[in-house]
Amino acid sequence: MTRGLSIKFWPDSERPRERLLERGGDAVSDAQLLAILLRTGDQGISALDLAIQLIDRFGGFEGIDRASVPELTELKGMGPAKAAQVKAALEISWRTGRNDEINKTTLHCGSDVHRFLSPAMASLAHEEFRVLLLDTKHRLMREVTVSRGTLSGTAVDPREVYTDAIREKAAAFVCGHNHPSGDPSPSPEDHALTARLRESGWIVGIPLLDHVIVGRQGYFRYDEEDWPTLK
C-alpha cells in the first residue's frame, strides 16, 4: 500500500510525475495530475490522497474550478498557496481552450453571443461582466472579463470597457453578463449601464452592438428590445 505515504517513498513506476514523464499524459489519472501540481500533502496524507479528496468533494476539475479559495482550503493540507497553484493551472487550461474557440468565432446576433458565453457563465454563483471585442467583420478578437462581483451584482466602469476596446483597435463590441438567480430579466441598473455604454460608444466611435444577459432559464438581449436611453 502506498496511500498515506509520502510520494517520495513510492516505487518510481507509481509516482505520478515519473509516470507522466515516462508514459505521457494519457497514462495518469485526474488525481495523479492534480497530485503533480500539489507536490506535497500533509502529515499522514500524500499529495495523491489530497488530490483524491479534492476530486471527491468537488466532483472533478470543473467543480474545483468553481469552488472558492476558502472552500478549497477547508481540506486539511490545502493552504492558500496550493489553492492558487490549482486555480492557476485550471485557468491556463481554460484560456487555452477559449483562445482556440475565439479564433474560430464570428458573432452576428444575440443568439451567437449567448451560445459563446453561456457554457462558462450560466452556472456561475457570482455575477461577471464580459466584453467581446469585434473586428469589422464581427469576428471575435478578444474576450475581456471587466468585473467579477457577488451573487447580487457587479460594478462596471464604462471607462474600463473602452480602454480595452481602444487598445485592441476594435471596430465594435458586444457585452454580456450573467444573473446567478437564473432569471435573465434586466434590472434598472442593467438598463442604465447599457444606456451609458451605448452612448459612450457613439462618442468614441466604437459602437455597442448588443448586450446579452445570460441565465439558466434562457437569455435576454437588448438588441431585440427598445434600447434604453439615459434619463
mmCIF file of C-alpha atoms in Angstrom:
data_model
loop_
_atom_site.group_PDB
_atom_site.id
_atom_site.type_symbol
_atom_site.label_atom_id
_atom_site.label_comp_id
_atom_site.label_asym_id
_atom_site.label_seq_id
_atom_site.Cartn_x
_atom_site.Cartn_y
_atom_site.Cartn_z
ATOM 1 C CA MET A 1 0.000 0.000 0.000
ATOM 2 C CA THR A 2 1.328 3.446 -0.935
ATOM 3 C CA ARG A 3 -1.635 5.591 0.145
ATOM 4 C CA GLY A 4 -0.754 7.691 3.172
ATOM 5 C CA LEU A 5 2.988 7.528 2.481
ATOM 6 C CA SER A 6 4.904 10.466 1.073
ATOM 7 C CA ILE A 7 5.200 10.019 -2.707
ATOM 8 C CA LYS A 8 8.994 10.127 -2.451
ATOM 9 C CA PHE A 9 8.840 6.677 -0.840
ATOM 10 C CA TRP A 10 6.777 5.148 -3.669
ATOM 11 C CA PRO A 11 8.258 2.949 -6.418
ATOM 12 C CA ASP A 12 9.246 5.026 -9.439
ATOM 13 C CA SER A 13 6.580 3.334 -11.579
ATOM 14 C CA GLU A 14 3.852 4.545 -9.191
ATOM 15 C CA ARG A 15 4.982 8.150 -8.766
ATOM 16 C CA PRO A 16 2.682 10.467 -10.759
ATOM 17 C CA ARG A 17 5.456 12.749 -12.031
ATOM 18 C CA GLU A 18 7.710 9.926 -13.162
ATOM 19 C CA ARG A 19 4.758 8.116 -14.701
ATOM 20 C CA LEU A 20 3.824 11.244 -16.678
ATOM 21 C CA LEU A 21 7.395 11.760 -17.916
ATOM 22 C CA GLU A 22 7.874 8.131 -18.936
ATOM 23 C CA ARG A 23 4.440 7.315 -20.383
ATOM 24 C CA GLY A 24 2.822 10.637 -21.246
ATOM 25 C CA GLY A 25 -0.298 12.400 -20.043
ATOM 26 C CA ASP A 26 -2.679 9.637 -21.089
ATOM 27 C CA ALA A 27 -1.048 7.287 -18.570
ATOM 28 C CA VAL A 28 -2.001 9.337 -15.493
ATOM 29 C CA SER A 29 -5.388 9.820 -13.893
ATOM 30 C CA ASP A 30 -7.025 13.127 -12.963
ATOM 31 C CA ALA A 31 -5.983 12.606 -9.358
ATOM 32 C CA GLN A 32 -2.389 11.905 -10.371
ATOM 33 C CA LEU A 33 -2.254 15.058 -12.498
ATOM 34 C CA LEU A 34 -3.578 17.066 -9.582
ATOM 35 C CA ALA A 35 -1.056 15.437 -7.237
ATOM 36 C CA ILE A 36 1.773 16.618 -9.507
ATOM 37 C CA LEU A 37 0.504 20.181 -9.111
ATOM 38 C CA LEU A 38 0.107 19.900 -5.342
ATOM 39 C CA ARG A 39 3.598 18.340 -4.959
ATOM 40 C CA THR A 40 3.159 17.641 -1.241
ATOM 41 C CA GLY A 41 0.387 16.585 1.069
ATOM 42 C CA ASP A 42 0.221 16.927 4.825
ATOM 43 C CA GLN A 43 1.162 14.872 7.852
ATOM 44 C CA GLY A 44 -0.069 11.351 7.112
ATOM 45 C CA ILE A 45 -1.612 12.451 3.805
ATOM 46 C CA SER A 46 0.212 12.121 0.484
ATOM 47 C CA ALA A 47 -0.269 14.559 -2.386
ATOM 48 C CA LEU A 48 -2.313 11.883 -4.155
ATOM 49 C CA ASP A 49 -4.542 11.404 -1.102
ATOM 50 C CA LEU A 50 -5.174 15.141 -1.060
ATOM 51 C CA ALA A 51 -5.875 15.178 -4.803
ATOM 52 C CA ILE A 52 -8.392 12.353 -4.438
ATOM 53 C CA GLN A 53 -10.129 14.202 -1.612
ATOM 54 C CA LEU A 54 -10.384 17.355 -3.737
ATOM 55 C CA ILE A 55 -11.862 15.482 -6.681
ATOM 56 C CA ASP A 56 -14.295 13.560 -4.481
ATOM 57 C CA ARG A 57 -15.510 16.644 -2.631
ATOM 58 C CA PHE A 58 -15.912 18.955 -5.622
ATOM 59 C CA GLY A 59 -16.777 16.447 -8.335
ATOM 60 C CA GLY A 60 -13.770 16.799 -10.624
ATOM 61 C CA PHE A 61 -11.874 19.659 -12.228
ATOM 62 C CA GLU A 62 -14.970 21.704 -13.136
ATOM 63 C CA GLY A 63 -16.177 21.643 -9.548
ATOM 64 C CA ILE A 64 -12.726 22.549 -8.246
ATOM 65 C CA ASP A 65 -12.622 25.436 -10.709
ATOM 66 C CA ARG A 66 -15.985 26.746 -9.464
ATOM 67 C CA ALA A 67 -15.042 26.378 -5.801
ATOM 68 C CA SER A 68 -13.786 29.416 -3.919
ATOM 69 C CA VAL A 69 -10.357 29.519 -2.295
ATOM 70 C CA PRO A 70 -11.906 29.383 1.224
ATOM 71 C CA GLU A 71 -13.814 26.255 0.180
ATOM 72 C CA LEU A 72 -10.653 24.611 -1.168
ATOM 73 C CA THR A 73 -8.639 25.427 1.949
ATOM 74 C CA GLU A 74 -11.200 23.732 4.193
ATOM 75 C CA LEU A 75 -9.419 20.469 3.332
ATOM 76 C CA LYS A 76 -6.535 19.524 5.605
ATOM 77 C CA GLY A 77 -3.297 20.127 3.723
ATOM 78 C CA MET A 78 -4.751 22.701 1.310
ATOM 79 C CA GLY A 79 -3.352 26.121 2.085
ATOM 80 C CA PRO A 80 -3.709 29.327 0.035
ATOM 81 C CA ALA A 81 -0.514 28.586 -1.926
ATOM 82 C CA LYS A 82 -1.742 25.168 -3.077
ATOM 83 C CA ALA A 83 -5.168 26.600 -3.883
ATOM 84 C CA ALA A 84 -3.506 29.295 -6.012
ATOM 85 C CA GLN A 85 -1.438 26.672 -7.877
ATOM 86 C CA VAL A 86 -4.541 24.650 -8.712
ATOM 87 C CA LYS A 87 -6.555 27.719 -9.715
ATOM 88 C CA ALA A 88 -3.712 28.937 -11.949
ATOM 89 C CA ALA A 89 -3.389 25.581 -13.726
ATOM 90 C CA LEU A 90 -7.131 25.361 -14.360
ATOM 91 C CA GLU A 91 -7.179 28.943 -15.640
ATOM 92 C CA ILE A 92 -4.343 28.156 -18.087
ATOM 93 C CA SER A 93 -6.290 25.155 -19.368
ATOM 94 C CA TRP A 94 -9.472 27.202 -19.686
ATOM 95 C CA ARG A 95 -7.715 30.035 -21.538
ATOM 96 C CA THR A 96 -6.023 27.630 -23.950
ATOM 97 C CA GLY A 97 -9.339 26.125 -24.969
ATOM 98 C CA ARG A 98 -11.027 29.525 -25.003
ATOM 99 C CA ASN A 99 -8.376 31.037 -27.273
ATOM 100 C CA ASP A 100 -8.872 28.219 -29.782
ATOM 101 C CA GLU A 101 -12.603 28.927 -29.703
ATOM 102 C CA ILE A 102 -12.123 32.683 -30.077
ATOM 103 C CA ASN A 103 -10.021 32.239 -33.227
ATOM 104 C CA LYS A 104 -12.965 30.470 -34.912
ATOM 105 C CA THR A 105 -15.825 32.671 -33.668
ATOM 106 C CA THR A 106 -17.919 35.191 -35.586
ATOM 107 C CA LEU A 107 -20.790 36.918 -33.801
ATOM 108 C CA HIS A 108 -23.701 38.052 -35.961
ATOM 109 C CA CYS A 109 -26.575 38.159 -33.463
ATOM 110 C CA GLY A 110 -27.528 37.851 -29.815
ATOM 111 C CA SER A 111 -28.034 34.112 -30.065
ATOM 112 C CA ASP A 112 -24.397 33.767 -31.221
ATOM 113 C CA VAL A 113 -23.299 35.753 -28.174
ATOM 114 C CA HIS A 114 -25.430 33.604 -25.885
ATOM 115 C CA ARG A 115 -24.033 30.352 -27.329
ATOM 116 C CA PHE A 116 -20.499 31.630 -26.808
ATOM 117 C CA LEU A 117 -20.953 32.933 -23.255
ATOM 118 C CA SER A 118 -23.483 30.540 -21.768
ATOM 119 C CA PRO A 119 -21.268 27.450 -21.193
ATOM 120 C CA ALA A 120 -18.894 29.443 -18.984
ATOM 121 C CA MET A 121 -21.329 31.885 -17.369
ATOM 122 C CA ALA A 122 -24.787 30.346 -16.911
ATOM 123 C CA SER A 123 -23.880 28.306 -13.830
ATOM 124 C CA LEU A 124 -21.617 30.827 -12.068
ATOM 125 C CA ALA A 125 -22.504 31.528 -8.439
ATOM 126 C CA HIS A 126 -21.377 35.147 -8.793
ATOM 127 C CA GLU A 127 -22.023 37.825 -11.402
ATOM 128 C CA GLU A 128 -19.465 38.594 -14.103
ATOM 129 C CA PHE A 129 -19.422 41.208 -16.851
ATOM 130 C CA ARG A 130 -17.567 40.352 -20.062
ATOM 131 C CA VAL A 131 -16.848 42.288 -23.235
ATOM 132 C CA LEU A 132 -16.351 40.690 -26.653
ATOM 133 C CA LEU A 133 -14.263 42.876 -28.956
ATOM 134 C CA LEU A 134 -15.003 42.542 -32.680
ATOM 135 C CA ASP A 135 -13.297 43.457 -35.932
ATOM 136 C CA THR A 136 -15.022 44.990 -38.943
ATOM 137 C CA LYS A 137 -16.439 41.594 -39.993
ATOM 138 C CA HIS A 138 -17.755 40.848 -36.487
ATOM 139 C CA ARG A 139 -15.044 38.270 -35.889
ATOM 140 C CA LEU A 140 -14.142 37.924 -32.234
ATOM 141 C CA MET A 141 -10.765 39.499 -31.474
ATOM 142 C CA ARG A 142 -10.665 39.110 -27.714
ATOM 143 C CA GLU A 143 -12.820 38.325 -24.699
ATOM 144 C CA VAL A 144 -12.280 40.531 -21.641
ATOM 145 C CA THR A 145 -13.662 39.977 -18.144
ATOM 146 C CA VAL A 146 -14.225 43.527 -16.951
ATOM 147 C CA SER A 147 -15.508 42.736 -13.470
ATOM 148 C CA ARG A 148 -16.398 39.928 -11.081
ATOM 149 C CA GLY A 149 -18.934 40.580 -8.379
ATOM 150 C CA THR A 150 -21.183 38.797 -5.935
ATOM 151 C CA LEU A 151 -24.439 36.887 -6.049
ATOM 152 C CA SER A 152 -26.365 40.148 -6.279
ATOM 153 C CA GLY A 153 -24.343 42.155 -8.781
ATOM 154 C CA THR A 154 -21.072 43.588 -10.035
ATOM 155 C CA ALA A 155 -19.808 47.118 -10.578
ATOM 156 C CA VAL A 156 -18.809 48.065 -14.134
ATOM 157 C CA ASP A 157 -16.898 51.209 -15.068
ATOM 158 C CA PRO A 158 -17.548 52.114 -18.746
ATOM 159 C CA ARG A 159 -14.038 53.582 -18.923
ATOM 160 C CA GLU A 160 -12.560 50.117 -18.370
ATOM 161 C CA VAL A 161 -14.670 48.744 -21.225
ATOM 162 C CA TYR A 162 -13.482 51.382 -23.656
ATOM 163 C CA THR A 163 -9.862 51.282 -22.524
ATOM 164 C CA ASP A 164 -9.633 47.689 -23.766
ATOM 165 C CA ALA A 165 -11.652 48.407 -26.916
ATOM 166 C CA ILE A 166 -9.412 51.321 -27.881
ATOM 167 C CA ARG A 167 -6.204 49.465 -27.035
ATOM 168 C CA GLU A 168 -7.210 46.499 -29.211
ATOM 169 C CA LYS A 169 -8.424 48.782 -32.047
ATOM 170 C CA ALA A 170 -11.832 47.090 -32.012
ATOM 171 C CA ALA A 171 -14.374 48.114 -34.631
ATOM 172 C CA ALA A 172 -17.305 47.315 -32.341
ATOM 173 C CA PHE A 173 -18.149 45.265 -29.292
ATOM 174 C CA VAL A 174 -20.881 43.318 -27.574
ATOM 175 C CA CYS A 175 -21.115 42.721 -23.870
ATOM 176 C CA GLY A 176 -22.677 40.124 -21.652
ATOM 177 C CA HIS A 177 -23.202 39.347 -18.026
ATOM 178 C CA ASN A 178 -24.913 36.631 -16.045
ATOM 179 C CA HIS A 179 -27.643 36.573 -13.422
ATOM 180 C CA PRO A 180 -26.809 33.899 -10.815
ATOM 181 C CA SER A 181 -30.504 33.736 -9.911
ATOM 182 C CA GLY A 182 -31.090 32.112 -13.303
ATOM 183 C CA ASP A 183 -33.607 34.758 -14.417
ATOM 184 C CA PRO A 184 -32.137 36.834 -17.277
ATOM 185 C CA SER A 185 -34.671 39.661 -16.958
ATOM 186 C CA PRO A 186 -32.843 43.028 -16.914
ATOM 187 C CA SER A 187 -32.772 45.205 -13.822
ATOM 188 C CA PRO A 188 -32.965 49.020 -13.744
ATOM 189 C CA GLU A 189 -29.196 49.000 -13.190
ATOM 190 C CA ASP A 190 -28.767 46.878 -16.339
ATOM 191 C CA HIS A 191 -30.813 49.411 -18.316
ATOM 192 C CA ALA A 192 -28.737 52.326 -17.008
ATOM 193 C CA LEU A 193 -25.393 50.624 -17.742
ATOM 194 C CA THR A 194 -26.479 49.642 -21.255
ATOM 195 C CA ALA A 195 -27.528 53.202 -21.985
ATOM 196 C CA ARG A 196 -24.204 54.594 -20.743
ATOM 197 C CA LEU A 197 -22.178 52.116 -22.776
ATOM 198 C CA ARG A 198 -24.211 52.710 -25.925
ATOM 199 C CA GLU A 199 -23.977 56.499 -25.754
ATOM 200 C CA SER A 200 -20.257 56.321 -24.904
ATOM 201 C CA GLY A 201 -19.806 54.146 -27.985
ATOM 202 C CA TRP A 202 -21.246 56.866 -30.186
ATOM 203 C CA ILE A 203 -18.728 59.335 -28.752
ATOM 204 C CA VAL A 204 -15.583 57.206 -29.191
ATOM 205 C CA GLY A 205 -16.674 55.601 -32.477
ATOM 206 C CA ILE A 206 -16.742 52.000 -31.212
ATOM 207 C CA PRO A 207 -20.427 51.058 -31.132
ATOM 208 C CA LEU A 208 -22.082 48.680 -28.719
ATOM 209 C CA LEU A 209 -23.938 46.209 -30.941
ATOM 210 C CA ASP A 210 -25.689 44.153 -28.294
ATOM 211 C CA HIS A 211 -25.865 43.404 -24.585
ATOM 212 C CA VAL A 212 -26.846 39.868 -23.609
ATOM 213 C CA ILE A 213 -27.868 38.765 -20.124
ATOM 214 C CA VAL A 214 -27.260 35.067 -19.507
ATOM 215 C CA GLY A 215 -29.300 32.955 -17.104
ATOM 216 C CA ARG A 216 -30.029 29.284 -16.586
ATOM 217 C CA GLN A 217 -33.592 29.982 -17.745
ATOM 218 C CA GLY A 218 -32.521 31.478 -21.089
ATOM 219 C CA TYR A 219 -31.207 34.871 -22.075
ATOM 220 C CA PHE A 220 -32.231 38.467 -22.719
ATOM 221 C CA ARG A 221 -30.758 40.644 -25.465
ATOM 222 C CA TYR A 222 -31.225 44.376 -25.714
ATOM 223 C CA ASP A 223 -30.938 44.483 -29.484
ATOM 224 C CA GLU A 224 -34.306 42.737 -29.748
ATOM 225 C CA GLU A 225 -35.911 45.268 -27.425
ATOM 226 C CA ASP A 226 -36.020 49.069 -27.386
ATOM 227 C CA TRP A 227 -32.601 50.366 -26.466
ATOM 228 C CA PRO A 228 -32.662 52.136 -23.086
ATOM 229 C CA THR A 229 -31.632 55.786 -23.025
ATOM 230 C CA LEU A 230 -30.043 57.933 -20.342
ATOM 231 C CA LYS A 231 -32.532 59.907 -18.261
#
